[in-house]
Amino acid sequence: MKKIMSFWVCSIASLLLAQGCNAPATGDSKSGAATAQTLPDEESIMAILYQQRAAEYKALCYQAYNIAEMRVREAVENNKHHDSLAVITDLDETALNNSAFEVREYDHDTTYNSADWEKWCKRGEAGPVPGSVAFFKYADSKKVHIFYISNRDTSDVAATMHNMDSLGFPQVARSHFLFKAGSDGSKQGRRDLVAALHYKVVVLLGDNLIDLDSAYDNQSSAIRNNEVDTMEGKWGKNYIVFPNANYGDWENTLYGFKYTYSVAQKDSIRKSYLYGAKY
Ligand SMILES: [Mg+2]
């Protein structure tokens, strides 16, 4: 709705300017900006645009999948003991691009909520992250098993499989999809299941660090950052990370994983985490 209003505001402003009226004073602009900030979705625009329009985003995704392919090739060539090799990947914003859902939410003056998300998942309209289908097809061609470990709900498996099958992803079979059952968002139990099947995991891929290692489960921003330093040698080797400026635990941790803050409270918390030059 606000997008329609924006059109009329712009049109009226153009008319006023054409009639020789002064542009709004700085104070008016600021009060307008403050009003816009009361909408929950306003801060998502730049992140959505980055994901949809930045060539740099696309390049980063190709880069990540190129590194993943390199790791798979090395593992296959060095697989002297004929181990069963596997790749573990997250789906959303790692293999599947849900930015169209984010825009849909923006158009409706809202942000992520589970009811809207479930409807989106059931529609099966997510797109592929650049490079994803080609990489997983390559892994499949080398007989590397793919485990799609996602925190989508288990009730979404069928629709997600249909979505991915239509996009050309390989190994779209029920046993390859390990979705979240219940409320436990940790993926460690599901990674343990893969290990228990005696697969040798070549790489793990994800846009959220919990996709890769339980050291990041429900941790503070400070601990997450320290762990990334501690694991410096794993990035691009065992763990492949994808850019997602739109959402993730990097944001959730700022609110202490508390999801009941008001829009204004979240705005205030976000700003409290900024640091800047003092001059
Ligand atoms: Mg994800």
mmCIF file of C-alpha atoms and ligand atoms in Angstrom:
data_model
loop_
_atom_site.group_PDB
_atom_site.id
_atom_site.type_symbol
_atom_site.label_atom_id
_atom_site.label_comp_id
_atom_site.label_asym_id
_atom_site.label_seq_id
_atom_site.Cartn_x
_atom_site.Cartn_y
_atom_site.Cartn_z
ATOM 1 C CA MET A 1 0.000 0.000 0.000
ATOM 2 C CA LYS A 2 2.747 2.455 0.875
ATOM 3 C CA LYS A 3 4.240 1.956 -2.570
ATOM 4 C CA ILE A 4 1.028 3.307 -4.118
ATOM 5 C CA MET A 5 1.083 6.181 -1.637
ATOM 6 C CA SER A 6 4.731 6.865 -2.551
ATOM 7 C CA PHE A 7 3.664 7.243 -6.169
ATOM 8 C CA TRP A 8 1.037 9.821 -5.211
ATOM 9 C CA VAL A 9 3.394 11.647 -2.849
ATOM 10 C CA CYS A 10 5.972 11.884 -5.652
ATOM 11 C CA SER A 11 3.324 13.005 -8.122
ATOM 12 C CA ILE A 12 2.007 15.678 -5.757
ATOM 13 C CA ALA A 13 5.572 16.814 -4.987
ATOM 14 C CA SER A 14 6.269 17.118 -8.713
ATOM 15 C CA LEU A 15 3.137 19.200 -9.158
ATOM 16 C CA LEU A 16 4.095 21.510 -6.291
ATOM 17 C CA LEU A 17 7.578 21.978 -7.706
ATOM 18 C CA ALA A 18 6.136 22.654 -11.156
ATOM 19 C CA GLN A 19 3.955 25.348 -9.570
ATOM 20 C CA GLY A 20 7.002 27.045 -8.104
ATOM 21 C CA CYS A 21 6.615 25.855 -4.526
ATOM 22 C CA ASN A 22 9.718 25.340 -2.410
ATOM 23 C CA ALA A 23 11.055 21.864 -1.829
ATOM 24 C CA PRO A 24 10.276 20.492 1.664
ATOM 25 C CA ALA A 25 12.505 21.859 4.394
ATOM 26 C CA THR A 26 15.100 19.530 5.907
ATOM 27 C CA GLY A 27 12.950 19.118 9.001
ATOM 28 C CA ASP A 28 10.038 17.874 6.906
ATOM 29 C CA SER A 29 12.264 15.338 5.164
ATOM 30 C CA LYS A 30 13.443 13.982 8.484
ATOM 31 C CA SER A 31 9.932 13.611 9.841
ATOM 32 C CA GLY A 32 9.034 11.777 6.627
ATOM 33 C CA ALA A 33 11.970 9.429 7.113
ATOM 34 C CA ALA A 34 10.911 8.775 10.702
ATOM 35 C CA THR A 35 7.419 7.850 9.543
ATOM 36 C CA ALA A 36 8.827 5.434 6.992
ATOM 37 C CA GLN A 37 10.875 3.732 9.695
ATOM 38 C CA THR A 38 7.736 2.728 11.557
ATOM 39 C CA LEU A 39 7.048 0.265 8.751
ATOM 40 C CA PRO A 40 8.625 -3.093 9.601
ATOM 41 C CA ASP A 41 9.973 -3.834 6.153
ATOM 42 C CA GLU A 42 11.600 -0.571 5.175
ATOM 43 C CA GLU A 43 15.139 -1.635 6.089
ATOM 44 C CA SER A 44 14.967 -4.701 3.882
ATOM 45 C CA ILE A 45 15.084 -2.822 0.556
ATOM 46 C CA MET A 46 18.854 -2.469 0.225
ATOM 47 C CA ALA A 47 19.455 -6.092 1.157
ATOM 48 C CA ILE A 48 16.838 -7.324 -1.311
ATOM 49 C CA LEU A 49 18.256 -5.130 -4.062
ATOM 50 C CA TYR A 50 21.750 -6.428 -3.357
ATOM 51 C CA GLN A 51 20.543 -9.993 -3.695
ATOM 52 C CA GLN A 52 18.478 -9.301 -6.826
ATOM 53 C CA ARG A 53 20.520 -6.723 -8.715
ATOM 54 C CA ALA A 54 24.137 -6.580 -7.550
ATOM 55 C CA ALA A 55 26.448 -8.277 -10.024
ATOM 56 C CA GLU A 56 28.785 -8.614 -7.033
ATOM 57 C CA TYR A 57 26.239 -10.862 -5.316
ATOM 58 C CA LYS A 58 26.086 -13.104 -8.354
ATOM 59 C CA ALA A 59 29.889 -13.174 -8.585
ATOM 60 C CA LEU A 60 30.163 -14.154 -4.913
ATOM 61 C CA CYS A 61 27.780 -17.062 -5.462
ATOM 62 C CA TYR A 62 29.695 -18.305 -8.494
ATOM 63 C CA GLN A 63 32.903 -17.920 -6.517
ATOM 64 C CA ALA A 64 31.514 -20.019 -3.669
ATOM 65 C CA TYR A 65 30.312 -22.763 -5.998
ATOM 66 C CA ASN A 66 33.585 -22.729 -7.963
ATOM 67 C CA ILE A 67 35.479 -23.354 -4.711
ATOM 68 C CA ALA A 68 33.009 -26.078 -3.732
ATOM 69 C CA GLU A 69 33.516 -27.776 -7.099
ATOM 70 C CA MET A 70 37.283 -27.604 -6.632
ATOM 71 C CA ARG A 71 36.946 -29.329 -3.258
ATOM 72 C CA VAL A 72 34.738 -32.054 -4.688
ATOM 73 C CA ARG A 73 37.134 -32.650 -7.582
ATOM 74 C CA GLU A 74 40.079 -32.964 -5.169
ATOM 75 C CA ALA A 75 38.151 -35.319 -2.895
ATOM 76 C CA VAL A 76 37.111 -37.558 -5.782
ATOM 77 C CA GLU A 77 40.655 -37.682 -7.171
ATOM 78 C CA ASN A 78 42.107 -38.476 -3.757
ATOM 79 C CA ASN A 79 39.466 -41.012 -2.728
ATOM 80 C CA LYS A 80 41.912 -43.925 -2.502
ATOM 81 C CA HIS A 81 39.763 -45.897 -0.028
ATOM 82 C CA HIS A 82 36.599 -45.547 -2.086
ATOM 83 C CA ASP A 83 34.714 -43.813 0.710
ATOM 84 C CA SER A 84 31.137 -42.765 0.109
ATOM 85 C CA LEU A 85 31.534 -39.036 -0.411
ATOM 86 C CA ALA A 86 28.854 -36.517 0.485
ATOM 87 C CA VAL A 87 28.075 -32.826 0.304
ATOM 88 C CA ILE A 88 25.808 -31.206 2.876
ATOM 89 C CA THR A 89 23.999 -28.071 1.831
ATOM 90 C CA ASP A 90 21.490 -25.649 3.211
ATOM 91 C CA LEU A 91 18.727 -24.592 0.821
ATOM 92 C CA ASP A 92 17.395 -21.077 1.377
ATOM 93 C CA GLU A 93 19.784 -18.406 0.116
ATOM 94 C CA THR A 94 22.378 -21.124 -0.466
ATOM 95 C CA ALA A 95 20.771 -23.199 -3.220
ATOM 96 C CA LEU A 96 17.351 -21.509 -3.449
ATOM 97 C CA ASN A 97 16.747 -17.797 -3.981
ATOM 98 C CA ASN A 98 13.699 -16.520 -2.100
ATOM 99 C CA SER A 99 14.128 -12.837 -2.867
ATOM 100 C CA ALA A 100 10.802 -12.802 -4.751
ATOM 101 C CA PHE A 101 9.140 -13.751 -1.446
ATOM 102 C CA GLU A 102 10.952 -10.910 0.310
ATOM 103 C CA VAL A 103 9.660 -8.468 -2.316
ATOM 104 C CA ARG A 104 6.161 -9.882 -1.914
ATOM 105 C CA GLU A 105 6.413 -9.198 1.820
ATOM 106 C CA TYR A 106 7.728 -5.698 1.168
ATOM 107 C CA ASP A 107 4.828 -5.005 -1.180
ATOM 108 C CA HIS A 108 2.499 -5.962 1.658
ATOM 109 C CA ASP A 109 4.261 -3.740 4.232
ATOM 110 C CA THR A 110 5.558 -6.627 6.255
ATOM 111 C CA THR A 111 8.563 -8.884 6.724
ATOM 112 C CA TYR A 112 9.088 -12.592 7.301
ATOM 113 C CA ASN A 113 6.450 -14.367 9.347
ATOM 114 C CA SER A 114 5.893 -18.095 9.534
ATOM 115 C CA ALA A 115 2.375 -18.028 8.055
ATOM 116 C CA ASP A 116 3.487 -16.159 4.937
ATOM 117 C CA TRP A 117 6.633 -18.276 4.686
ATOM 118 C CA GLU A 118 4.650 -21.518 4.744
ATOM 119 C CA LYS A 119 2.437 -20.257 1.923
ATOM 120 C CA TRP A 120 5.523 -19.348 -0.103
ATOM 121 C CA CYS A 121 7.170 -22.723 0.453
ATOM 122 C CA LYS A 122 4.015 -24.557 -0.583
ATOM 123 C CA ARG A 123 3.900 -22.567 -3.835
ATOM 124 C CA GLY A 124 7.317 -23.954 -4.814
ATOM 125 C CA GLU A 125 8.376 -20.859 -6.724
ATOM 126 C CA ALA A 126 11.869 -20.218 -5.349
ATOM 127 C CA GLY A 127 14.561 -19.630 -7.936
ATOM 128 C CA PRO A 128 18.101 -21.059 -7.997
ATOM 129 C CA VAL A 129 21.086 -19.291 -6.440
ATOM 130 C CA PRO A 130 23.587 -18.578 -9.251
ATOM 131 C CA GLY A 131 25.832 -21.583 -9.837
ATOM 132 C CA SER A 132 23.856 -23.925 -7.606
ATOM 133 C CA VAL A 133 22.253 -26.288 -10.117
ATOM 134 C CA ALA A 134 25.488 -26.670 -12.109
ATOM 135 C CA PHE A 135 27.493 -27.476 -8.965
ATOM 136 C CA PHE A 136 25.094 -30.082 -7.637
ATOM 137 C CA LYS A 137 24.851 -31.666 -11.075
ATOM 138 C CA TYR A 138 28.648 -31.872 -11.099
ATOM 139 C CA ALA A 139 28.685 -33.522 -7.668
ATOM 140 C CA ASP A 140 26.000 -35.922 -8.831
ATOM 141 C CA SER A 141 28.022 -36.787 -11.955
ATOM 142 C CA LYS A 142 30.893 -37.778 -9.642
ATOM 143 C CA LYS A 143 28.554 -39.999 -7.593
ATOM 144 C CA VAL A 144 28.825 -37.722 -4.577
ATOM 145 C CA HIS A 145 25.749 -37.923 -2.351
ATOM 146 C CA ILE A 146 23.924 -34.673 -1.658
ATOM 147 C CA PHE A 147 22.070 -34.046 1.589
ATOM 148 C CA TYR A 148 19.738 -31.073 1.566
ATOM 149 C CA ILE A 149 19.586 -30.050 5.249
ATOM 150 C CA SER A 150 17.133 -27.193 5.659
ATOM 151 C CA ASN A 151 15.216 -25.559 8.484
ATOM 152 C CA ARG A 152 12.130 -25.527 6.342
ATOM 153 C CA ASP A 153 9.439 -27.544 8.089
ATOM 154 C CA THR A 154 9.148 -31.243 7.235
ATOM 155 C CA SER A 155 5.645 -30.506 5.903
ATOM 156 C CA ASP A 156 7.364 -28.516 3.142
ATOM 157 C CA VAL A 157 9.484 -31.377 1.806
ATOM 158 C CA ALA A 158 7.137 -32.421 -1.024
ATOM 159 C CA ALA A 159 6.611 -28.871 -2.330
ATOM 160 C CA THR A 160 10.330 -28.130 -2.035
ATOM 161 C CA MET A 161 11.243 -31.313 -3.902
ATOM 162 C CA HIS A 162 8.835 -30.351 -6.677
ATOM 163 C CA ASN A 163 10.319 -26.831 -6.754
ATOM 164 C CA MET A 164 13.883 -28.155 -6.970
ATOM 165 C CA ASP A 165 13.056 -30.855 -9.469
ATOM 166 C CA SER A 166 11.593 -28.223 -11.793
ATOM 167 C CA LEU A 167 14.819 -26.199 -11.461
ATOM 168 C CA GLY A 168 16.948 -29.202 -12.420
ATOM 169 C CA PHE A 169 18.561 -30.071 -9.074
ATOM 170 C CA PRO A 170 19.771 -33.686 -8.909
ATOM 171 C CA GLN A 171 19.094 -36.330 -6.236
ATOM 172 C CA VAL A 172 15.624 -34.995 -5.542
ATOM 173 C CA ALA A 173 14.581 -38.012 -3.491
ATOM 174 C CA ARG A 174 12.973 -38.036 -0.054
ATOM 175 C CA SER A 175 15.967 -39.644 1.682
ATOM 176 C CA HIS A 176 18.153 -36.692 0.643
ATOM 177 C CA PHE A 177 15.949 -34.083 2.338
ATOM 178 C CA LEU A 178 16.474 -33.563 6.071
ATOM 179 C CA PHE A 179 14.150 -30.775 7.173
ATOM 180 C CA LYS A 180 13.401 -29.412 10.633
ATOM 181 C CA ALA A 181 11.134 -31.569 12.739
ATOM 182 C CA GLY A 182 9.716 -29.729 15.758
ATOM 183 C CA SER A 183 11.254 -26.554 17.070
ATOM 184 C CA ASP A 184 14.947 -27.503 17.228
ATOM 185 C CA GLY A 185 16.731 -25.321 14.693
ATOM 186 C CA SER A 186 20.128 -26.916 15.295
ATOM 187 C CA LYS A 187 21.286 -28.930 12.316
ATOM 188 C CA GLN A 188 23.879 -30.914 14.263
ATOM 189 C CA GLY A 189 21.570 -33.891 14.839
ATOM 190 C CA ARG A 190 20.931 -34.153 11.112
ATOM 191 C CA ARG A 191 24.635 -33.802 10.310
ATOM 192 C CA ASP A 192 25.253 -36.607 12.822
ATOM 193 C CA LEU A 193 22.746 -38.766 10.950
ATOM 194 C CA VAL A 194 24.754 -38.353 7.750
ATOM 195 C CA ALA A 195 27.969 -39.197 9.612
ATOM 196 C CA ALA A 196 26.294 -42.269 11.127
ATOM 197 C CA LEU A 197 25.614 -43.512 7.595
ATOM 198 C CA HIS A 198 29.414 -43.496 7.152
ATOM 199 C CA TYR A 199 29.555 -40.782 4.558
ATOM 200 C CA LYS A 200 32.722 -38.762 4.271
ATOM 201 C CA VAL A 201 31.533 -35.157 4.062
ATOM 202 C CA VAL A 202 33.629 -33.192 1.563
ATOM 203 C CA VAL A 203 32.138 -29.724 2.119
ATOM 204 C CA LEU A 204 29.228 -28.051 3.852
ATOM 205 C CA LEU A 205 27.501 -25.073 2.227
ATOM 206 C CA GLY A 206 25.339 -22.411 3.844
ATOM 207 C CA ASP A 207 24.468 -18.743 4.210
ATOM 208 C CA ASN A 208 24.059 -19.035 7.983
ATOM 209 C CA LEU A 209 26.956 -20.322 10.062
ATOM 210 C CA ILE A 210 24.628 -22.743 11.868
ATOM 211 C CA ASP A 211 24.432 -24.559 8.504
ATOM 212 C CA LEU A 212 28.077 -25.478 8.958
ATOM 213 C CA ASP A 213 28.985 -25.944 12.610
ATOM 214 C CA SER A 214 27.104 -26.215 15.923
ATOM 215 C CA ALA A 215 29.591 -23.784 17.492
ATOM 216 C CA TYR A 216 27.320 -21.079 16.059
ATOM 217 C CA ASP A 217 24.016 -22.392 17.415
ATOM 218 C CA ASN A 218 22.254 -19.632 19.412
ATOM 219 C CA GLN A 219 25.470 -17.744 20.068
ATOM 220 C CA SER A 220 26.105 -14.065 20.606
ATOM 221 C CA SER A 221 27.580 -11.859 17.935
ATOM 222 C CA ALA A 222 30.897 -11.728 19.840
ATOM 223 C CA ILE A 223 31.191 -15.512 20.140
ATOM 224 C CA ARG A 224 30.210 -16.028 16.509
ATOM 225 C CA ASN A 225 32.903 -13.613 15.407
ATOM 226 C CA ASN A 226 35.520 -15.229 17.652
ATOM 227 C CA GLU A 227 34.640 -18.685 16.313
ATOM 228 C CA VAL A 228 35.060 -17.460 12.743
ATOM 229 C CA ASP A 229 38.608 -16.396 13.657
ATOM 230 C CA THR A 230 39.278 -19.713 15.384
ATOM 231 C CA MET A 231 38.101 -21.597 12.289
ATOM 232 C CA GLU A 232 40.051 -19.416 9.873
ATOM 233 C CA GLY A 233 41.507 -22.402 8.019
ATOM 234 C CA LYS A 234 38.097 -23.973 7.308
ATOM 235 C CA TRP A 235 36.574 -21.205 5.182
ATOM 236 C CA GLY A 236 36.643 -22.162 1.532
ATOM 237 C CA LYS A 237 38.082 -25.531 2.509
ATOM 238 C CA ASN A 238 35.509 -27.430 4.578
ATOM 239 C CA TYR A 239 32.951 -24.668 4.874
ATOM 240 C CA ILE A 240 31.583 -22.640 1.941
ATOM 241 C CA VAL A 241 29.644 -19.496 2.902
ATOM 242 C CA PHE A 242 27.117 -17.585 0.803
ATOM 243 C CA PRO A 243 26.170 -13.910 1.167
ATOM 244 C CA ASN A 244 22.797 -13.085 2.720
ATOM 245 C CA ALA A 245 22.402 -9.504 3.913
ATOM 246 C CA ASN A 246 18.636 -9.901 4.172
ATOM 247 C CA TYR A 247 18.237 -12.216 7.156
ATOM 248 C CA GLY A 248 19.949 -14.843 9.255
ATOM 249 C CA ASP A 249 21.352 -15.470 12.712
ATOM 250 C CA TRP A 250 23.767 -12.592 12.147
ATOM 251 C CA GLU A 251 20.660 -10.415 12.693
ATOM 252 C CA ASN A 252 18.787 -12.654 15.163
ATOM 253 C CA THR A 253 21.729 -12.604 17.542
ATOM 254 C CA LEU A 254 21.517 -8.802 17.747
ATOM 255 C CA TYR A 255 18.112 -9.230 19.413
ATOM 256 C CA GLY A 256 19.273 -12.131 21.579
ATOM 257 C CA PHE A 257 16.994 -14.406 19.505
ATOM 258 C CA LYS A 258 13.997 -12.611 21.019
ATOM 259 C CA TYR A 259 11.303 -12.183 18.399
ATOM 260 C CA THR A 260 8.841 -9.987 20.281
ATOM 261 C CA TYR A 261 10.547 -6.612 19.989
ATOM 262 C CA SER A 262 8.618 -3.789 18.370
ATOM 263 C CA VAL A 263 9.834 -2.222 15.130
ATOM 264 C CA ALA A 264 11.106 0.795 17.062
ATOM 265 C CA GLN A 265 12.923 -1.387 19.618
ATOM 266 C CA LYS A 266 14.622 -3.387 16.874
ATOM 267 C CA ASP A 267 15.652 -0.187 15.147
ATOM 268 C CA SER A 268 17.169 1.093 18.381
ATOM 269 C CA ILE A 269 18.992 -2.199 19.065
ATOM 270 C CA ARG A 270 20.420 -2.295 15.556
ATOM 271 C CA LYS A 271 21.793 1.225 15.896
ATOM 272 C CA SER A 272 23.341 0.398 19.276
ATOM 273 C CA TYR A 273 25.577 -2.165 17.548
ATOM 274 C CA LEU A 274 27.070 0.326 15.096
ATOM 275 C CA TYR A 275 30.516 1.712 15.696
ATOM 276 C CA GLY A 276 31.975 4.727 13.971
ATOM 277 C CA ALA A 277 34.888 7.107 13.816
ATOM 278 C CA LYS A 278 34.831 9.753 16.563
ATOM 279 C CA TYR A 279 35.295 13.111 14.873
HETATM 280 MG MG MG B 1 19.782 -20.507 4.417
#
